[in-house]
mmCIF file of C-alpha atoms in Angstrom:
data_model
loop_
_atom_site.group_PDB
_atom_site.id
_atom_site.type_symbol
_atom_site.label_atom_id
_atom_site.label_comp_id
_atom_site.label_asym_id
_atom_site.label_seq_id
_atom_site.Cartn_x
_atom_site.Cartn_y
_atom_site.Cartn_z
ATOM 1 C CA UNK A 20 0.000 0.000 0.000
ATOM 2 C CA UNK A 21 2.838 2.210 1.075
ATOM 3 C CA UNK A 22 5.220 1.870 -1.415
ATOM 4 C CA UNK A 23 7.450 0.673 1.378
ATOM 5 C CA UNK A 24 9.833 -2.044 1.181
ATOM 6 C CA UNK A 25 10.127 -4.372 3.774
ATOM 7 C CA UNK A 26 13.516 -6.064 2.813
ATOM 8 C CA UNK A 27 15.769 -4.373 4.712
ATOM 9 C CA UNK A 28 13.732 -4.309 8.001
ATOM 10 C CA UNK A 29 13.601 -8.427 7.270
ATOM 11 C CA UNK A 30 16.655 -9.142 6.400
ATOM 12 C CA UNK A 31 17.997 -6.812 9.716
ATOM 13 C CA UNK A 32 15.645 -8.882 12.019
ATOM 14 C CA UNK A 33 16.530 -12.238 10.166
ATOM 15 C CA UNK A 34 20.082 -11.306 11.838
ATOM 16 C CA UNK A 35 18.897 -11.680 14.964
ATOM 17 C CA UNK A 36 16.449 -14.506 14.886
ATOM 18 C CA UNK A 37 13.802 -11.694 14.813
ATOM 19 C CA UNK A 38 14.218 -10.220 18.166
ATOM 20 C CA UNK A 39 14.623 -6.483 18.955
ATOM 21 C CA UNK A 40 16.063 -6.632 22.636
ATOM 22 C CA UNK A 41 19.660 -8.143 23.628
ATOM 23 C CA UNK A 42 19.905 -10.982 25.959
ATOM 24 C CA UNK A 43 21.177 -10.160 29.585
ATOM 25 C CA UNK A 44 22.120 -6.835 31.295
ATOM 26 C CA UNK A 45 21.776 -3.971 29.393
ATOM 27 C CA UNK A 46 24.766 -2.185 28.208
ATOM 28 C CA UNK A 47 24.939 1.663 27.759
ATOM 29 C CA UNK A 48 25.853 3.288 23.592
ATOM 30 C CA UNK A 49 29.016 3.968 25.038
ATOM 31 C CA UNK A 50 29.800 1.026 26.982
ATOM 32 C CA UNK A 51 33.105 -0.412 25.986
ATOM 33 C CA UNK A 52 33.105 -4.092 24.043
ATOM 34 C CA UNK A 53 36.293 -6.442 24.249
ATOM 35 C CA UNK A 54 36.875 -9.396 22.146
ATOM 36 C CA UNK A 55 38.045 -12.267 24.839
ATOM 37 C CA UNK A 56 38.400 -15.043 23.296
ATOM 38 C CA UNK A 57 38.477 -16.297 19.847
ATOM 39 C CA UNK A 58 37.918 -20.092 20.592
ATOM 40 C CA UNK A 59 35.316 -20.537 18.098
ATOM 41 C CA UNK A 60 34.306 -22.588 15.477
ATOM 42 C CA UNK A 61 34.143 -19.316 12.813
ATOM 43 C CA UNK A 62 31.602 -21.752 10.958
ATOM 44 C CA UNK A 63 29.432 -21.191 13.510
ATOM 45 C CA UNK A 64 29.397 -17.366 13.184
ATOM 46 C CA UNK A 65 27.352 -15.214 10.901
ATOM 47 C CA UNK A 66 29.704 -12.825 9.143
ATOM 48 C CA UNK A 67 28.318 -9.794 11.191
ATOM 49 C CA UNK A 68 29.686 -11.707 14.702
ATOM 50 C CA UNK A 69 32.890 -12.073 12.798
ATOM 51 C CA UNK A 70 33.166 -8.300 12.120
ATOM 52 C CA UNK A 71 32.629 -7.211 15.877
ATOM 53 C CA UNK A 72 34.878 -10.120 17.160
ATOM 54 C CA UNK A 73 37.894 -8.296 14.688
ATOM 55 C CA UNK A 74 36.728 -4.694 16.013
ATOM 56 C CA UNK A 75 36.571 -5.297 19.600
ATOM 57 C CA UNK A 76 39.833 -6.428 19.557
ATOM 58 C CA UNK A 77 40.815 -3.473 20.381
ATOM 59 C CA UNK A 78 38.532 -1.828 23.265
ATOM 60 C CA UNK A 79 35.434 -0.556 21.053
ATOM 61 C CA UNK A 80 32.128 1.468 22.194
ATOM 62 C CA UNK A 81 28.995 -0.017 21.058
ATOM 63 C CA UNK A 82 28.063 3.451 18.812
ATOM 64 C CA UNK A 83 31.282 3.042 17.373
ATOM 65 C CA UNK A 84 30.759 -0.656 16.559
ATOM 66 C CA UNK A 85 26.836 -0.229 15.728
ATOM 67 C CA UNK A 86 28.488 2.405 12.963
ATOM 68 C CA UNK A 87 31.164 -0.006 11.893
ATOM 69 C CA UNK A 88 29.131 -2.244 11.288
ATOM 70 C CA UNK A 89 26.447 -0.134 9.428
ATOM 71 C CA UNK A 90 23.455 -1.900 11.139
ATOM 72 C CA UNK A 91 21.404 0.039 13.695
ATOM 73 C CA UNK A 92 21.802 0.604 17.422
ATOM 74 C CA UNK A 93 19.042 -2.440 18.583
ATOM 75 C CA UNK A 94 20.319 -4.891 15.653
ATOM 76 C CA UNK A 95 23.563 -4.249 16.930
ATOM 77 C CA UNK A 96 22.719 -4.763 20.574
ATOM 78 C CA UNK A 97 20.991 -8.403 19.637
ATOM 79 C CA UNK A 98 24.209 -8.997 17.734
ATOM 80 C CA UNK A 99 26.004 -8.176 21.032
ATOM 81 C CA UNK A 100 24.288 -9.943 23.583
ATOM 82 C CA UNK A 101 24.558 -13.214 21.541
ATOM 83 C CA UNK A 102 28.245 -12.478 21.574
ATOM 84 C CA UNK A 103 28.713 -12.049 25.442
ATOM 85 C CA UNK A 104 26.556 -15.041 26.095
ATOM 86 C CA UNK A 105 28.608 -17.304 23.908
ATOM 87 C CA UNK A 106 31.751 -15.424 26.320
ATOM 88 C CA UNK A 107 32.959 -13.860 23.341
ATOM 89 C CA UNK A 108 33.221 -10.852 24.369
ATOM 90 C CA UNK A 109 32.707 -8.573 27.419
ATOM 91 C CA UNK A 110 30.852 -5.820 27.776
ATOM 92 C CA UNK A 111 31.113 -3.204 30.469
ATOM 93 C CA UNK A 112 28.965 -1.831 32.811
ATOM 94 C CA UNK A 113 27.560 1.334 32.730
ATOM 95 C CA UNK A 114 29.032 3.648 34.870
ATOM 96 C CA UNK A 115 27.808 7.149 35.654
ATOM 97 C CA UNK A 116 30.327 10.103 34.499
ATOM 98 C CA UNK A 117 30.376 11.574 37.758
ATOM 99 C CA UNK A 118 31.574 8.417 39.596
ATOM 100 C CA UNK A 119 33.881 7.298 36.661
ATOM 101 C CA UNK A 120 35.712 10.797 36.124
ATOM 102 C CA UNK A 121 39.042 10.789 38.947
ATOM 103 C CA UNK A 122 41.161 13.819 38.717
ATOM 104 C CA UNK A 123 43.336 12.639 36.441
ATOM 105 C CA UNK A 124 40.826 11.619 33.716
ATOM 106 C CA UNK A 125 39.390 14.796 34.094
ATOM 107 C CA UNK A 126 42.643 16.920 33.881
ATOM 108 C CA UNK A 127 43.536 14.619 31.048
ATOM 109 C CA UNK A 128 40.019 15.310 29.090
ATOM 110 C CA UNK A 129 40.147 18.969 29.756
ATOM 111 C CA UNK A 130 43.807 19.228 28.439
ATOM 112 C CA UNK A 131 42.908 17.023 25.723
ATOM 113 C CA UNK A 132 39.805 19.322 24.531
ATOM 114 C CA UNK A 133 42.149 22.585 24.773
ATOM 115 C CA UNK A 134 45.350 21.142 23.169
ATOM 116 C CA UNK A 135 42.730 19.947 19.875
ATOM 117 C CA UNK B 24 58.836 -10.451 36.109
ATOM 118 C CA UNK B 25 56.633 -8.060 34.144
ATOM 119 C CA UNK B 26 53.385 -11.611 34.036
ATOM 120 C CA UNK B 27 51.126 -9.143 33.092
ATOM 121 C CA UNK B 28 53.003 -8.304 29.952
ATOM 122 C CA UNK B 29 52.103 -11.213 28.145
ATOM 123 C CA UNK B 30 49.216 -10.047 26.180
ATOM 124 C CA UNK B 31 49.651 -6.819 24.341
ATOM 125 C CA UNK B 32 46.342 -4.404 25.461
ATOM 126 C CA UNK B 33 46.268 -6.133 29.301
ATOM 127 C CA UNK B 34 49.202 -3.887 30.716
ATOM 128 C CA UNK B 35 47.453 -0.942 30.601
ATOM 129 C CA UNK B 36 45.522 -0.891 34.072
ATOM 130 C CA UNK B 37 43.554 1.613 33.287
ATOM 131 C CA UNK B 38 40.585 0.706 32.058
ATOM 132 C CA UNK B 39 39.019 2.045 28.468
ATOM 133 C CA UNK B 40 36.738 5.017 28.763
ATOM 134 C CA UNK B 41 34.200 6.282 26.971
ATOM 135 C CA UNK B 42 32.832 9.521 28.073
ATOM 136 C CA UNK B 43 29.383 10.993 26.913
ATOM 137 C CA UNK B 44 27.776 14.596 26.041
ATOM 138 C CA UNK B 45 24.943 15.227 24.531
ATOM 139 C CA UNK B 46 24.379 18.112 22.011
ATOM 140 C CA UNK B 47 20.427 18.935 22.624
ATOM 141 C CA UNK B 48 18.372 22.094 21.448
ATOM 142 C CA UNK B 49 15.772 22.465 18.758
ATOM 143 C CA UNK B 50 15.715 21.278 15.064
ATOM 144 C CA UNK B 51 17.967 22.875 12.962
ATOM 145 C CA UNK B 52 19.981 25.287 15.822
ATOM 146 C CA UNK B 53 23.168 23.504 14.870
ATOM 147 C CA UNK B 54 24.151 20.661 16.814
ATOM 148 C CA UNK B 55 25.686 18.293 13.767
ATOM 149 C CA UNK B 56 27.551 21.414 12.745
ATOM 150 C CA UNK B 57 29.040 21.684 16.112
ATOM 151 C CA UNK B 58 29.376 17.792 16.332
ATOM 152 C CA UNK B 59 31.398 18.111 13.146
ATOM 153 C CA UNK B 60 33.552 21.169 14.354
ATOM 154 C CA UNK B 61 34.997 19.559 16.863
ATOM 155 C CA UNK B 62 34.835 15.742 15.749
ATOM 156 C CA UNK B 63 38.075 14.194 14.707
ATOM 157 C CA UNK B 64 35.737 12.260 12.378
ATOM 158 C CA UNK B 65 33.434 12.624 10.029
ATOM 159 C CA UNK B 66 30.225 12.586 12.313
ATOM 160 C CA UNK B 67 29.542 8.634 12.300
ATOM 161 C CA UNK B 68 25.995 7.597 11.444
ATOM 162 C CA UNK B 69 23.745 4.948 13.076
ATOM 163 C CA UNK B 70 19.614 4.446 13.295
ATOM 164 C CA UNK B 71 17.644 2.791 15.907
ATOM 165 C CA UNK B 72 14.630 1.234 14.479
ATOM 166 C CA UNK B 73 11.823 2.058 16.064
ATOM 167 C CA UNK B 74 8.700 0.254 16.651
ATOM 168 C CA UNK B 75 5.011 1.696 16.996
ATOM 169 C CA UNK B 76 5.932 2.908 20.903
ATOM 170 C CA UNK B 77 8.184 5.629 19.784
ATOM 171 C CA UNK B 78 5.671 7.173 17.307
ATOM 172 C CA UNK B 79 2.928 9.528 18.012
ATOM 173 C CA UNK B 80 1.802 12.702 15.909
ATOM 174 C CA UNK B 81 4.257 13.184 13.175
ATOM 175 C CA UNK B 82 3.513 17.092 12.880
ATOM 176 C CA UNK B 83 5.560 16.763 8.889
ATOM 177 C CA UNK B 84 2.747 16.819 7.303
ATOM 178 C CA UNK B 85 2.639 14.956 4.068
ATOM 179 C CA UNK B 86 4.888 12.292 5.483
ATOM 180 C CA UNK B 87 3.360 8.754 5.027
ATOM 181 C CA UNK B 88 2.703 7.097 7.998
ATOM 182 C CA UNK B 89 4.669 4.247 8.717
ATOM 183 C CA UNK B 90 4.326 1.260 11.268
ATOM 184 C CA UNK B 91 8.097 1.088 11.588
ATOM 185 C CA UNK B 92 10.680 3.758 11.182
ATOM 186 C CA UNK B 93 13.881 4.645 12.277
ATOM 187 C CA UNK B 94 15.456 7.290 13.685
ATOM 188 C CA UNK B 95 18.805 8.899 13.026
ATOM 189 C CA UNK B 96 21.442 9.538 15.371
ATOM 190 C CA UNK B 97 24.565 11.298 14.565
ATOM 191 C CA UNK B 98 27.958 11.413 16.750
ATOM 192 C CA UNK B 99 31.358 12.371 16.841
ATOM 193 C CA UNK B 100 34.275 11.767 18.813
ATOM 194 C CA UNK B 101 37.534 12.593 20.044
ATOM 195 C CA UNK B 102 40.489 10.442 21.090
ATOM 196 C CA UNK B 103 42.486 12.059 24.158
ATOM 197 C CA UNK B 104 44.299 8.721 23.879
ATOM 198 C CA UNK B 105 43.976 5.017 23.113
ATOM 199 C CA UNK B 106 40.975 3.936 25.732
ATOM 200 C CA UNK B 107 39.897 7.426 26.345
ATOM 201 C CA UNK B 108 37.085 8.663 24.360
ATOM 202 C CA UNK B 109 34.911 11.659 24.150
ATOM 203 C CA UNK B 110 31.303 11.057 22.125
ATOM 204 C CA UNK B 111 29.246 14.102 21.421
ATOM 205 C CA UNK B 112 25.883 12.641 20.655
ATOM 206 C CA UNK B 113 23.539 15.131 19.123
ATOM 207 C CA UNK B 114 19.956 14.702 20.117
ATOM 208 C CA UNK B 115 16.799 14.023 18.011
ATOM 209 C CA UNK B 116 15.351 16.840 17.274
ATOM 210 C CA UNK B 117 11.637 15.753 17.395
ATOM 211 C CA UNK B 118 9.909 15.402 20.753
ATOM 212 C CA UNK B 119 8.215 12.137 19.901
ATOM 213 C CA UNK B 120 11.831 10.593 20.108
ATOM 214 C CA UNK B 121 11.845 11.605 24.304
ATOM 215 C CA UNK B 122 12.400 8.114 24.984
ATOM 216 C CA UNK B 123 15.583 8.166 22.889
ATOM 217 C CA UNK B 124 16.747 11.013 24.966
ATOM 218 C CA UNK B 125 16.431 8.854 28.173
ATOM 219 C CA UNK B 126 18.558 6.115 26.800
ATOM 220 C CA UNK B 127 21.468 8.721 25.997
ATOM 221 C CA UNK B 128 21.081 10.533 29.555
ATOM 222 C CA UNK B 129 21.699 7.379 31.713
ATOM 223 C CA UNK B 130 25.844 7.790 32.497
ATOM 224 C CA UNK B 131 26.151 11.204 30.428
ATOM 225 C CA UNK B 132 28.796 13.746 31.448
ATOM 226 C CA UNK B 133 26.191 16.581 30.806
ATOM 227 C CA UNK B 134 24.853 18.067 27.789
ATOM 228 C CA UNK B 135 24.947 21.407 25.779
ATOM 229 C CA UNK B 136 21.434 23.110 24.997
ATOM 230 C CA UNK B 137 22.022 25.010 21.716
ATOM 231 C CA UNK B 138 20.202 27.600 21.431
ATOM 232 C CA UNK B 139 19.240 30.176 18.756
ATOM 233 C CA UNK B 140 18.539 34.065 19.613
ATOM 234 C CA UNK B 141 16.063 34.338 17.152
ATOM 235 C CA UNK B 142 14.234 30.974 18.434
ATOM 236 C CA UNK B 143 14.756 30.823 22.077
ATOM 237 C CA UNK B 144 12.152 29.374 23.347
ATOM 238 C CA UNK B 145 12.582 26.550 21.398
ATOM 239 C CA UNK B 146 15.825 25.075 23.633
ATOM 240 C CA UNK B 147 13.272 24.992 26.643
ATOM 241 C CA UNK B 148 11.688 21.615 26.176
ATOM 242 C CA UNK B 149 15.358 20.378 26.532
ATOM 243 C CA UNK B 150 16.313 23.147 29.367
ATOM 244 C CA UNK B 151 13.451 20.977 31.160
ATOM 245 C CA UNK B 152 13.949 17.863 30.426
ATOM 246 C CA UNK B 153 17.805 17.610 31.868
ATOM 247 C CA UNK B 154 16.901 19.877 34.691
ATOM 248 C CA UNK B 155 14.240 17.236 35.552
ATOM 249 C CA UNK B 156 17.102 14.465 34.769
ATOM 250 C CA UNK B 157 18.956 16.303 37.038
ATOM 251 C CA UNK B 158 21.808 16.469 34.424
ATOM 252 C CA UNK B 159 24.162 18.750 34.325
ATOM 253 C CA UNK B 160 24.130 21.345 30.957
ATOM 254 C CA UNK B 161 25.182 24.742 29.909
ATOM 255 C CA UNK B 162 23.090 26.592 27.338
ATOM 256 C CA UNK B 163 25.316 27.609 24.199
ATOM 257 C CA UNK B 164 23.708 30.382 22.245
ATOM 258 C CA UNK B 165 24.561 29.779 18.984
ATOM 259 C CA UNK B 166 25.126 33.703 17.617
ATOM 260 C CA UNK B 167 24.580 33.530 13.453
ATOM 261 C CA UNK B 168 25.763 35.942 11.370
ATOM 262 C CA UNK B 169 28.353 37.110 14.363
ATOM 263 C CA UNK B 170 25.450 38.515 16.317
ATOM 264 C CA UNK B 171 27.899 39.269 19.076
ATOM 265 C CA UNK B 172 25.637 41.970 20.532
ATOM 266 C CA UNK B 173 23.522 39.657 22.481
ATOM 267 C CA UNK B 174 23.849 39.635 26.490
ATOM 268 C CA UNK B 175 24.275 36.576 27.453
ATOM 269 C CA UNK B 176 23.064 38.034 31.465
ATOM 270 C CA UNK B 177 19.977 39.030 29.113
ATOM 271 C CA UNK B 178 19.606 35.641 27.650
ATOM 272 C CA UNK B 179 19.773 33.992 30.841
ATOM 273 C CA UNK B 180 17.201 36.320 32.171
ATOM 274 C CA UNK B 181 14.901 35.537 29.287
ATOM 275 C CA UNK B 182 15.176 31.657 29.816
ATOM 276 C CA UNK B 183 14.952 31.544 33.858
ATOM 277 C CA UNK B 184 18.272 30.262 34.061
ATOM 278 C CA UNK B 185 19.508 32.196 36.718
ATOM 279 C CA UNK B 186 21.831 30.209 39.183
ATOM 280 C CA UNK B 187 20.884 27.536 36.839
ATOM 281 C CA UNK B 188 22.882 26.695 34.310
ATOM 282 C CA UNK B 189 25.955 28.694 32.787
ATOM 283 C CA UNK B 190 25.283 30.554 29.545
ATOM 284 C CA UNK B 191 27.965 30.869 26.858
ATOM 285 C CA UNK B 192 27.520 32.415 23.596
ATOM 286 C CA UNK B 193 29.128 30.928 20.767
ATOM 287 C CA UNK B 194 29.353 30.072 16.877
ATOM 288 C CA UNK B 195 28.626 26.212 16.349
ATOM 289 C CA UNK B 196 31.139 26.520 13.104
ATOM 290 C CA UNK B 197 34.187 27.818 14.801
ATOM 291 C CA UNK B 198 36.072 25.385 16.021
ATOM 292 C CA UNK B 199 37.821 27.430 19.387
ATOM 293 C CA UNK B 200 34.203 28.802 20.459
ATOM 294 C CA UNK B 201 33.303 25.000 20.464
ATOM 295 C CA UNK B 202 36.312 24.296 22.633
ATOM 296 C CA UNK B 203 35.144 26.707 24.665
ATOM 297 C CA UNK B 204 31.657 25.056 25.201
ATOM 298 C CA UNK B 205 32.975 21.833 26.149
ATOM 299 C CA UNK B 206 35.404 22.906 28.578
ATOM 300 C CA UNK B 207 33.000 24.774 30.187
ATOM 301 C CA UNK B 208 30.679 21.747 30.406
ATOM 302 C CA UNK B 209 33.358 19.973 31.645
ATOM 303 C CA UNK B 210 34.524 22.036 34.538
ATOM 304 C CA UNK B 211 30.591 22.525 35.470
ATOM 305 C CA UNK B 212 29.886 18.777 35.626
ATOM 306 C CA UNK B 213 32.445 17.235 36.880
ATOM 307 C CA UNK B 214 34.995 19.717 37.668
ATOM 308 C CA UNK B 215 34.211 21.401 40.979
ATOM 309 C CA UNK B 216 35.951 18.541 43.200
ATOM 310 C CA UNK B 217 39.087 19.345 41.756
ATOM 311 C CA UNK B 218 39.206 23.163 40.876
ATOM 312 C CA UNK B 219 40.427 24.647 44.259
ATOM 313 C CA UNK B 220 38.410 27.770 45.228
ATOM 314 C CA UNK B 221 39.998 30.676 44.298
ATOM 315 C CA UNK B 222 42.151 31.910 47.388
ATOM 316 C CA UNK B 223 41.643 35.566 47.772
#
């Protein structure tokens, strides 16, 4: 009726078996994801869970991973949770600014912005 | 013996950081221009897909109505170093995206309310809504067309933001005045534990 086309939206849920939430705790846009292990029958792996397991080999924010990847925030999220309940990788909890910001992160951030 | 040398990315005990402001105000004051002034990247591109809960009166008129959409978000960032991050996120501009506004309050630094002198009012819904959060923000007036003869004591008048929130006037395309905003954020957040008060 609409003119729309559905394809993308299916394929992005067939990704993620059709769900829209991750599994587990819930993990912040910023919160950092680490690659841990890389036991893992690859075979096993859609392509997309390969791409974040070669990211997040180096520390990576879920935004930046999400963009990466070019899928959007949620999809990403599913794609996520699946990883950290296989103990792929960790993701860390969210931690308010104000309680995560010691004086020398913040002396390094403000230096840091004025040095740009 | 150095054992926790092994790995390369372990020996750095402190952990990675990602750190959080949001860029809020009304549609079309400026905030991807700023995010883009000061990002070291190209402002990086993502979409949540929304389903029916995050829709209510689309007030574009013309628009189709859809049972699924998605909604844009925009961000930039700056390395200080490797595992310490700084992600401006600018904010949906439509107020039937609220609920995406929650999600990128919980653990933010603060924000910056742009604001436009010739729209004012329009950076109140988002004045509100982090005074409500509780969440720290200064208000950024972004001056076009170097309208440098605004007073900001005025503007802060005008909005109720006395002993609120700080006020800074700026221009979202230079890249110092942005500086300038986020420092100021900065300091006002989270920097009162460690600026010593000013000894007379």
């Amino acid at each position: 009726m609409t003119g729309e086309d559905p394809g993308p939206l299916v394929r992005l849920f067939g990704l993620t078996g059709g769900r829209a939430r991750p599994l587990g705790e819930a993990f912040d846009l910023v919160a950092i994801v680490t690659t841990v292990s890389t036991f893992y029958e690859p075979s096993e792996l859609i392509p997309e869970h390969l791409t974040v397991l070669s990211i997040c080999r180096r520390p990576t924010p879920v935004a930046d991973v999400a963009a990466q990847l070019k899928l959007p925030l949620n999809i990403t999220r599913v794609i996520l949770g699946d990883l950290r309940r296989d103990g792929l990788v960790t993701i860390d909890r969210p931690q308010p600014a104000a309680q995560a910001i010691d004086e020398r992160i913040y002396r390094e951030v403000l230096h840091g912005l004025r040095s740009l | 013996m150095g054992s926790a040398a092994f790995e390369p990315g372990v020996t750095d005990v402190t952990p990675a950081m990602a750190i959080k402001i949001l860029i809020a105000g009304g549609f079309g004051v400026g905030k991807t221009t700023m995010v883009g002034t000061i990002s070291e990247i190209r402002p990086l591109h993502t979409e949540e897909l929304l389903s029916d809960r995050g829709i209510g009166v689309d007030d574009t008129s013309g628009v189709e109505s859809k049972t699924t959409t998605t909604v844009a978000l925009d961000f930039g960032r700056i390395t200080f170093r490797e595992g310490l991050w700084l992600y401006l996120f600018g904010t949906p501009g439509q107020d039937r995206f609220w609920f995406m506004w929650d999600e990128l309050a919980v653990g933010a630094l603060g924000a910056v309310v742009l604001a436009d002198t010739r729209r004012l009012q329009e950076c109140f819904p988002a004045v509100d809504y982090f005074e409500q959060r509780g969440l720290p923000f200064v208000v950024a007036v972004n001056c076009f067309d170097g309208a440098r003869r605004h007073d900001p004591v005025k503007i802060q008048r005008a909005l109720g933001l006395d002993g609120v929130a700080p006020i800074i006037l700026c221009d979202v395309r230079d890249r110092e005045s942005v500086k300038d905003v986020l420092t100021s954020l900065v300091t006002y957040a989270v920097g009162e534990p460690f600026e010593s008060p000013a000894t007379p």
